[in-house]
Tab-separated table of C-alpha atoms in Angstrom:
chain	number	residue	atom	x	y	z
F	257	UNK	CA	50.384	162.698	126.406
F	258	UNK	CA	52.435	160.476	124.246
F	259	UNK	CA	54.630	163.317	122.648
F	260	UNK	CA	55.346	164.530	126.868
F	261	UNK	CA	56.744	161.080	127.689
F	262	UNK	CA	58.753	160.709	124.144
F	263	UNK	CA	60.588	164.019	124.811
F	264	UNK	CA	60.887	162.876	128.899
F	265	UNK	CA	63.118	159.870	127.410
F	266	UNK	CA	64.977	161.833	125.518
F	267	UNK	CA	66.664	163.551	128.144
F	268	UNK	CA	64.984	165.274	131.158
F	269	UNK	CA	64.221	168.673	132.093
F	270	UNK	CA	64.549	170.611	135.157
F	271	UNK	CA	61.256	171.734	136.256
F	272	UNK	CA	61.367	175.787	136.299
F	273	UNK	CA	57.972	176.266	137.179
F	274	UNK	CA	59.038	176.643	141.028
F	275	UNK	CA	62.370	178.994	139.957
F	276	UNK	CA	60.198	182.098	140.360
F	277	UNK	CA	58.936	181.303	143.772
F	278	UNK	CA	62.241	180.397	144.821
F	279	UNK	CA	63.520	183.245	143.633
F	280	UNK	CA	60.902	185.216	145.563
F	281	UNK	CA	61.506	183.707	148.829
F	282	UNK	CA	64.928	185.116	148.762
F	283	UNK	CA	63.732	188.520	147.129
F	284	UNK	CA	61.580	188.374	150.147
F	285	UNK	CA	64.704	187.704	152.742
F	286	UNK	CA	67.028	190.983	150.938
F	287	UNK	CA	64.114	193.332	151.088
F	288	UNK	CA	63.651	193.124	154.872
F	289	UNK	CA	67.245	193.125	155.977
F	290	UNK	CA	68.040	195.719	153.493
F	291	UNK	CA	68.525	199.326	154.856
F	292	UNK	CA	68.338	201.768	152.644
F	293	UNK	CA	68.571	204.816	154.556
F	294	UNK	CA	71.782	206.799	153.873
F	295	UNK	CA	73.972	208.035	156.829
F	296	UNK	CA	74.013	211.445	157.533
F	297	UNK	CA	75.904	213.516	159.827
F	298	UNK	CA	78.321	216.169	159.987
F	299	UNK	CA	81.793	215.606	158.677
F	300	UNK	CA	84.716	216.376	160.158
F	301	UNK	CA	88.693	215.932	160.194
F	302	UNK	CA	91.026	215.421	163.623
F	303	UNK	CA	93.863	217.002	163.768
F	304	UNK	CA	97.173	214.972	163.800
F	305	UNK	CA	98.041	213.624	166.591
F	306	UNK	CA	101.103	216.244	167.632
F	307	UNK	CA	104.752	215.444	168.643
F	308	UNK	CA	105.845	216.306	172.013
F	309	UNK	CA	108.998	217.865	170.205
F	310	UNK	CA	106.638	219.815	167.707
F	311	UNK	CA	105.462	223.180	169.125
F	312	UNK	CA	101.781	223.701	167.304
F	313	UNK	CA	102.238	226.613	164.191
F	314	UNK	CA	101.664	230.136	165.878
F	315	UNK	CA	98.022	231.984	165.279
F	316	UNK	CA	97.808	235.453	164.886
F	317	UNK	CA	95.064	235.908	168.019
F	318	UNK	CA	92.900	237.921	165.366
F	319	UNK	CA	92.442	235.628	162.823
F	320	UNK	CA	90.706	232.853	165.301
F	321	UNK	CA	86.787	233.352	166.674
F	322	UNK	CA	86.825	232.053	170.195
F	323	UNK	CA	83.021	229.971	170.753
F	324	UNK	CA	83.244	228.624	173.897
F	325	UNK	CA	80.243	226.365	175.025
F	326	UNK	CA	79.608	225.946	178.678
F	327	UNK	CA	77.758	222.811	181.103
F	328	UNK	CA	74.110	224.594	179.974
F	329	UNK	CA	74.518	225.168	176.159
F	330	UNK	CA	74.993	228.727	176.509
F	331	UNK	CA	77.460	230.642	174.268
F	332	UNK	CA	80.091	232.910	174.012
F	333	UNK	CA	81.738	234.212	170.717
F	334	UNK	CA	85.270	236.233	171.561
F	335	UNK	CA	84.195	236.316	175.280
F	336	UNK	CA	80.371	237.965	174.610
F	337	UNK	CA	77.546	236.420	175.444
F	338	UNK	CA	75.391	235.101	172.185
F	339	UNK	CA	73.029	232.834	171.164
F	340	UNK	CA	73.648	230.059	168.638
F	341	UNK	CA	71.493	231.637	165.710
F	342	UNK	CA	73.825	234.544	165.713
F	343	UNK	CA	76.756	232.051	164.876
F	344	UNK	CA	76.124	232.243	161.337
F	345	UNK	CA	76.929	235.791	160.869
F	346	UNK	CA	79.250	235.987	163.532
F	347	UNK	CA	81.771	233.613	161.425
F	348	UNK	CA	80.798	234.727	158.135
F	349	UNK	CA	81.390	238.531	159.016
F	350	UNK	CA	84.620	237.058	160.573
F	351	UNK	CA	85.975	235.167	157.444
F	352	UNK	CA	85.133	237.896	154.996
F	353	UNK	CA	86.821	240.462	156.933
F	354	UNK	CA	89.267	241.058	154.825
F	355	UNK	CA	91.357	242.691	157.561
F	356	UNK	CA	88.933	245.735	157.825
F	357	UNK	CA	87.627	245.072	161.285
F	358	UNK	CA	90.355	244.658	163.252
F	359	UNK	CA	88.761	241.985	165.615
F	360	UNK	CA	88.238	239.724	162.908
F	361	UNK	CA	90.613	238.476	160.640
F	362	UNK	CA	93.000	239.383	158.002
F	363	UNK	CA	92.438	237.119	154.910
F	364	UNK	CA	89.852	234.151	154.589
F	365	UNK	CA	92.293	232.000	154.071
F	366	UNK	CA	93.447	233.071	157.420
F	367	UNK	CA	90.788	232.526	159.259
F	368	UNK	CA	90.338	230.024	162.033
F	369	UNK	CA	87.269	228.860	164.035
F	370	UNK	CA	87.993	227.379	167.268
F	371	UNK	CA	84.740	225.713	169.079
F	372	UNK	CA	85.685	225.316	172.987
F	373	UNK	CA	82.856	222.965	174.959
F	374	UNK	CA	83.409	222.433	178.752
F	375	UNK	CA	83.404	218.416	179.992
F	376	UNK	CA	80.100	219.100	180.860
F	377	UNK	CA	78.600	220.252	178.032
F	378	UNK	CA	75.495	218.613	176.488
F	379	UNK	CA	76.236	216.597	173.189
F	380	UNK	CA	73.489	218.547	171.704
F	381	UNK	CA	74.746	222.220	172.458
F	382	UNK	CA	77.920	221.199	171.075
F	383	UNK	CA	76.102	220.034	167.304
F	384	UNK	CA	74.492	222.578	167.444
F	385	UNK	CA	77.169	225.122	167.154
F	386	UNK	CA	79.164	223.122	165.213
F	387	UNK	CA	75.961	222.872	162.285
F	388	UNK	CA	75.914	226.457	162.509
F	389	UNK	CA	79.481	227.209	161.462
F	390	UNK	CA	79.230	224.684	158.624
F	391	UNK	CA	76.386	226.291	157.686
F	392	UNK	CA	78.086	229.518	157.772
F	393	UNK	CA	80.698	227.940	155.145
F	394	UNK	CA	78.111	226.176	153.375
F	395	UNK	CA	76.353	229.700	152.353
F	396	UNK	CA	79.761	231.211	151.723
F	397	UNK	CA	81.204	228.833	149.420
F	398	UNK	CA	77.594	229.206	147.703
F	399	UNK	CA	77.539	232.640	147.004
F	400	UNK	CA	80.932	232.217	146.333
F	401	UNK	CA	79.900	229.589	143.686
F	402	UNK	CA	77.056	232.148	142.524
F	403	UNK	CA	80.075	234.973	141.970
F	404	UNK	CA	81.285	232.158	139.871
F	405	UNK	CA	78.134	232.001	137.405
F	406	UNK	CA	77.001	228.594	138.911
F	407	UNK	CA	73.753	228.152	140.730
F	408	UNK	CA	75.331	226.834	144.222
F	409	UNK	CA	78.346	225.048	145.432
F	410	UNK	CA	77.705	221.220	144.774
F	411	UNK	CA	77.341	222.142	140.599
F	412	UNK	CA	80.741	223.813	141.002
F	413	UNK	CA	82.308	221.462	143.008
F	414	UNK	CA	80.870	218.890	140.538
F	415	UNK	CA	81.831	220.461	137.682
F	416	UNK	CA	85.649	220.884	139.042
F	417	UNK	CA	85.804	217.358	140.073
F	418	UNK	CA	84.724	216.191	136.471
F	419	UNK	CA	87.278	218.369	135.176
F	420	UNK	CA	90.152	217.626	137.115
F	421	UNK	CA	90.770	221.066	138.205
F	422	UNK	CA	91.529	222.818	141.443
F	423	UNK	CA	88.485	223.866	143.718
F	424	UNK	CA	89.368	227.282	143.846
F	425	UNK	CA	86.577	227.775	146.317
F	426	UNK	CA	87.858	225.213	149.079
F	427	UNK	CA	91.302	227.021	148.598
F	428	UNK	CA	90.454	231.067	149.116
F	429	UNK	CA	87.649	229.682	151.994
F	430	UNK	CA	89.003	227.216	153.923
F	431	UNK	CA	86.645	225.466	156.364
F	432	UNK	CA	89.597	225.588	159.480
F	433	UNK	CA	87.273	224.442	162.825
F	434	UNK	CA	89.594	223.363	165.263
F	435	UNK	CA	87.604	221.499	168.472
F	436	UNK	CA	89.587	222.830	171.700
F	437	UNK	CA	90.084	220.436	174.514
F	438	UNK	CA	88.675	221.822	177.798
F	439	UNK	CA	90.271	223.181	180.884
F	440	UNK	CA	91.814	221.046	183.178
F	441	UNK	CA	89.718	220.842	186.287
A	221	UNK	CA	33.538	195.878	110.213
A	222	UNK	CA	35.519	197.493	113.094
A	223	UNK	CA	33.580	195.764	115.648
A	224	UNK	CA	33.612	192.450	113.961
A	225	UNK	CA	37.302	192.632	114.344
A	226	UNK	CA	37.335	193.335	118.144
A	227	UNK	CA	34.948	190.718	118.368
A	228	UNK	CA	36.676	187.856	116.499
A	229	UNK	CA	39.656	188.872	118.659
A	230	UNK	CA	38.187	188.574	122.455
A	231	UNK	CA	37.353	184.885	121.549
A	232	UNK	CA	40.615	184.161	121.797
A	233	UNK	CA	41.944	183.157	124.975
A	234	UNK	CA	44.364	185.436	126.351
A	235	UNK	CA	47.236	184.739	128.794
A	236	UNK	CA	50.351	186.980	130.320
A	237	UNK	CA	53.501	184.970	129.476
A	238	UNK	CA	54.952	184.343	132.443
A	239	UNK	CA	58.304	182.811	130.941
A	240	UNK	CA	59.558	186.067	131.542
A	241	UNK	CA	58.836	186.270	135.057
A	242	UNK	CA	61.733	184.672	136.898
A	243	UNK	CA	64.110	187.204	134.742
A	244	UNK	CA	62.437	189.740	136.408
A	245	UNK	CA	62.521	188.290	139.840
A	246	UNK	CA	65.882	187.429	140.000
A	247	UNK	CA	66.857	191.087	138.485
A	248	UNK	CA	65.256	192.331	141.407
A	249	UNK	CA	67.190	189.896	143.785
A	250	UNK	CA	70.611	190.907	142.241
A	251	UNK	CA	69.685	194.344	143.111
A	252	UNK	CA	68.444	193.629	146.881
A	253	UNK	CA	71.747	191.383	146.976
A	254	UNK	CA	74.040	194.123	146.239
A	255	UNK	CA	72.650	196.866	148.496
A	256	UNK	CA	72.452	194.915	151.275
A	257	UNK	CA	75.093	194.774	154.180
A	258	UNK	CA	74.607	191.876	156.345
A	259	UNK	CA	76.675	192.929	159.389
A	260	UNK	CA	73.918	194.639	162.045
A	261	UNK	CA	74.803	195.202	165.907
A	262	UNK	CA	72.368	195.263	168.379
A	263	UNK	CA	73.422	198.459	170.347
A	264	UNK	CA	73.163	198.483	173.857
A	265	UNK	CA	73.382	202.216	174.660
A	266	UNK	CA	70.387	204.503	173.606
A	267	UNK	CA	71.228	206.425	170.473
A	268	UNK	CA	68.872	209.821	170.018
A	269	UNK	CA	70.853	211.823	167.526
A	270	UNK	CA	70.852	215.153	167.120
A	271	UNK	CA	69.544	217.323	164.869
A	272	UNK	CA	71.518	219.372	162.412
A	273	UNK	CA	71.375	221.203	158.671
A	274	UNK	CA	74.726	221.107	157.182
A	275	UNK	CA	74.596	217.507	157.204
A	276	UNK	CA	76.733	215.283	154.787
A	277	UNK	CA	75.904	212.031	153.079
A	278	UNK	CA	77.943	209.021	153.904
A	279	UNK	CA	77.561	207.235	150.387
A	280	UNK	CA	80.505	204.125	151.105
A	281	UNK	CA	78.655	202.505	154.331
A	282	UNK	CA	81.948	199.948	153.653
A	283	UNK	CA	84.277	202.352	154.925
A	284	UNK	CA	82.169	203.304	157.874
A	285	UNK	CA	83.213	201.862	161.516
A	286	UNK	CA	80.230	203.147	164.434
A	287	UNK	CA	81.022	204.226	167.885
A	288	UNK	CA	78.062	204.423	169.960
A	289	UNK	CA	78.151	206.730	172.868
A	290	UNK	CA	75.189	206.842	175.206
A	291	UNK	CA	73.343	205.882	178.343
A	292	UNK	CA	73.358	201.970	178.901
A	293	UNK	CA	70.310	200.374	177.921
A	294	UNK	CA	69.079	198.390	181.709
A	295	UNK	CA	66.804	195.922	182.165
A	296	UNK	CA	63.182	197.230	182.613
A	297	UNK	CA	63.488	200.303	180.570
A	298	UNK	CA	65.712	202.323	182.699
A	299	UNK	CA	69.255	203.805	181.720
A	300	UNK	CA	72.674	203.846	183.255
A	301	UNK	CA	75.673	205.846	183.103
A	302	UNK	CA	77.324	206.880	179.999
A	303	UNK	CA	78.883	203.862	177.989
A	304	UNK	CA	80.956	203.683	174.662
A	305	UNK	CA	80.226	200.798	171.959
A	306	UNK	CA	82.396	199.591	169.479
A	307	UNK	CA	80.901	196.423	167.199
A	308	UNK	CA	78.615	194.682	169.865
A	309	UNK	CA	80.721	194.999	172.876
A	310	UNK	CA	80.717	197.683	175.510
A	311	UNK	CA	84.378	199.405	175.922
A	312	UNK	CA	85.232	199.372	179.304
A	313	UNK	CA	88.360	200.844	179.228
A	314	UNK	CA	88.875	204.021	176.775
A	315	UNK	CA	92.125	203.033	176.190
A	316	UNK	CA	91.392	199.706	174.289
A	317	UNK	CA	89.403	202.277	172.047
A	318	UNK	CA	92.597	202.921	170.316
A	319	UNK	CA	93.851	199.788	169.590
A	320	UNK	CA	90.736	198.694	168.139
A	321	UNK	CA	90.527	201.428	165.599
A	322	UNK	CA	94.016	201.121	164.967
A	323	UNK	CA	93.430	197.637	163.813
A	324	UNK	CA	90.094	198.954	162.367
A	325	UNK	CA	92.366	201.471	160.019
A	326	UNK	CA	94.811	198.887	159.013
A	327	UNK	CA	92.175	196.780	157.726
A	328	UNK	CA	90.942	199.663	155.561
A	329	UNK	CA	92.953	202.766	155.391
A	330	UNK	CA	90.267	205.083	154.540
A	331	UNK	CA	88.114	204.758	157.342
A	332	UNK	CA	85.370	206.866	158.365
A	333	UNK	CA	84.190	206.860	162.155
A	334	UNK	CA	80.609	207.948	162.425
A	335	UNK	CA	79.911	208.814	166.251
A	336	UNK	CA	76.288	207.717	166.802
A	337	UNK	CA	76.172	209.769	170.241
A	338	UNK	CA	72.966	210.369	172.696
A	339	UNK	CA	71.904	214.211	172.330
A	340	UNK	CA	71.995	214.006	175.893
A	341	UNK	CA	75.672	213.033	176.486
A	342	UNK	CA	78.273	214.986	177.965
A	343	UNK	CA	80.952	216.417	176.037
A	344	UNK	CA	83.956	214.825	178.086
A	345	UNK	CA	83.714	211.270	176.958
A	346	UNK	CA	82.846	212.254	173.379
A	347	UNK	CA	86.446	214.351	173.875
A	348	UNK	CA	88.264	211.449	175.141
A	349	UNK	CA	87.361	209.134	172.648
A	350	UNK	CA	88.255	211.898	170.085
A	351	UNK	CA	91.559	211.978	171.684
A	352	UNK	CA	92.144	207.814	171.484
A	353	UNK	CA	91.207	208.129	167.734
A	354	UNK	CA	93.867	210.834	167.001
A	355	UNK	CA	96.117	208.518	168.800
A	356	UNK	CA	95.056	205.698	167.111
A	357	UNK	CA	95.360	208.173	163.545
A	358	UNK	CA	91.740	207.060	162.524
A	359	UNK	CA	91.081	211.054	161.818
A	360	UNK	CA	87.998	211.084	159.162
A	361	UNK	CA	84.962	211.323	161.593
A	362	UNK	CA	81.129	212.451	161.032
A	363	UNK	CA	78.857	213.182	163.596
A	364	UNK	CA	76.177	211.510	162.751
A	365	UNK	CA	72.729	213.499	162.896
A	366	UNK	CA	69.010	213.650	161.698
A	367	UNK	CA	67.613	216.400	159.223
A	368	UNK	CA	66.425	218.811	161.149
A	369	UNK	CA	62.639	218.980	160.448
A	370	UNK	CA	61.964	222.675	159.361
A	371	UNK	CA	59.786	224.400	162.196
């Protein structure tokens, strides 16, 4: 007792026995407004807005896949009825073409995907076409990467970006999905 | 002998140190601190994404900016027509859209939009505002959607 109040005199001390509960109380306050959930969705880039003077580059007709979506989610792919699981190979076969089949088209590179939705046209419908032709690019730049001696596309896109070199996989397979506006009614 | 040794040593009165335990605490804090982000919006249209696969990961919620697109949230539980949130307002005119992302891309120049839109909404007004945000040159979207739950 006497040694406590010689070393009070001496010069005070901040109690710290209540530090840890204040610090909990705030703990307490982050962990319930933090989110931790990560956003996910599918990413995409808008054309440029285009000059009135500026006449859009010309497309060979054979090297863009027509998908047009109507008002009830129901497909067609170059004007023939399909479903949306057929997507997948639809635009792969049409991307790897390599200018054999004449209705696809000539060089991957070349190759354009143009998804057409009417005003009308469920939100839903509209993902879901649009998931399957990333999809489709998804599973060609991985066996792409696999051609390459990696296991899938994310190690070789990592392993580029580390070194600083060129993805040659986004250049020969260029994901080109244009979003059409609809018809004037 | 062993056992004389365990025994001499259990009469001794044993405590955690606790000195240690605001350290941890407040390392735990630091962390919650960082990963938080204050700003939340009540959104007044409903908001059922979609589902989807070849879904990518928006790791810099900083440079995101939402647009909600869905039925208006009524009184009562019921829904009304189509409406477009930006921050916690309601747009009612789609052309204001593009002079608030403008400012919006100004502010940070690599802006992401993620459209939170209904599943049930109709392509047209998901178009237009498409359109104001080419306008407006804020041209980095995501359609933001759930992992699809394998069936």
């Amino acid at each position: 007792m006497g040694l406590l109040k010689k070393r009070k005199r001496e010069g005070g001390e901040i109690p710290t026995a209540s530090m840890a509960d204040i610090a909990f109380l705030l703990l307490i306050f982050f962990l319930v407004t933090t989110t931790i959930d990560v956003d996910t969705g599918i990413g995409m880039v808008l054309p440029p807005k285009l000059e009135d003077d500026v006449e859009p580059p010309p497309i060979k007709e054979r090297n863009v896949l027509k998908i047009l979506v109507n008002e009830t989610g129901q497909v067609l792919v170059e004007d023939q009825p399909s479903a949306i699981r057929l997507i997948r190979d639809e635009v792969k076969k049409h991307v790897l073409n390599e200018g054999v089949d004449p209705r696809y088209s000539e060089a991957p590179g070349k190759a354009l995907v143009s998804i057409k939705t009417a005003r009308q046209t469920p939100y839903d419908a509209y993902v879901g076409v649009l998931d399957e032709v990333w999809m489709a690019y998804f599973d060609m730049w991985d066996s792409e990467a696999r051609r390459l001696g990696f296991p899938d596309y994310a190690t070789y896109s990592a392993a580029v970006a580390e070194q600083g070199a060129e993805n040659q996989i986004r250049d020969k397979i260029k994901a080109a999905i244009s979003i059409a506006e609809p018809d004037k009614q | 002998m062993a056992s004389s040794h365990f025994k001499k040593k259990t009469s001794v009165k044993q405590e955690i140190p606790t000195a240690s335990l605001p350290d941890i605490i407040f390392m735990l804090l630091i962390f919650f601190m960082v990963t938080t982000v204050l700003r939340e919006t009540t959104v007044q249209v409903r908001t059922t994404l979609p589902q989807a696969e070849a879904l990518t990961k928006i790791d810099q919620k900083r440079l995101v900016s939402y647009i909600y697109i869905g039925p208006k949230k009524l009184d009562g539980n019921r829904l009304g027509e189509t409406g477009v949130q930006i921050d916690d307002a309601l747009v009612e005119d789609m052309g204001s859209v593009r002079t608030i992302m403008y400012r919006k891309l100004i502010e940070q120049p690599k802006l992401i939009v993620s459209l939170k839109v209904d599943q049930t909404s109709e392509m047209g007004i998901v178009l237009d505002v498409q359109q104001e945000l080419r306008e407006a040159g804020a041209l980095r979207i995501n359609y933001s959607s759930k992992r699809e739950i394998p069936s």
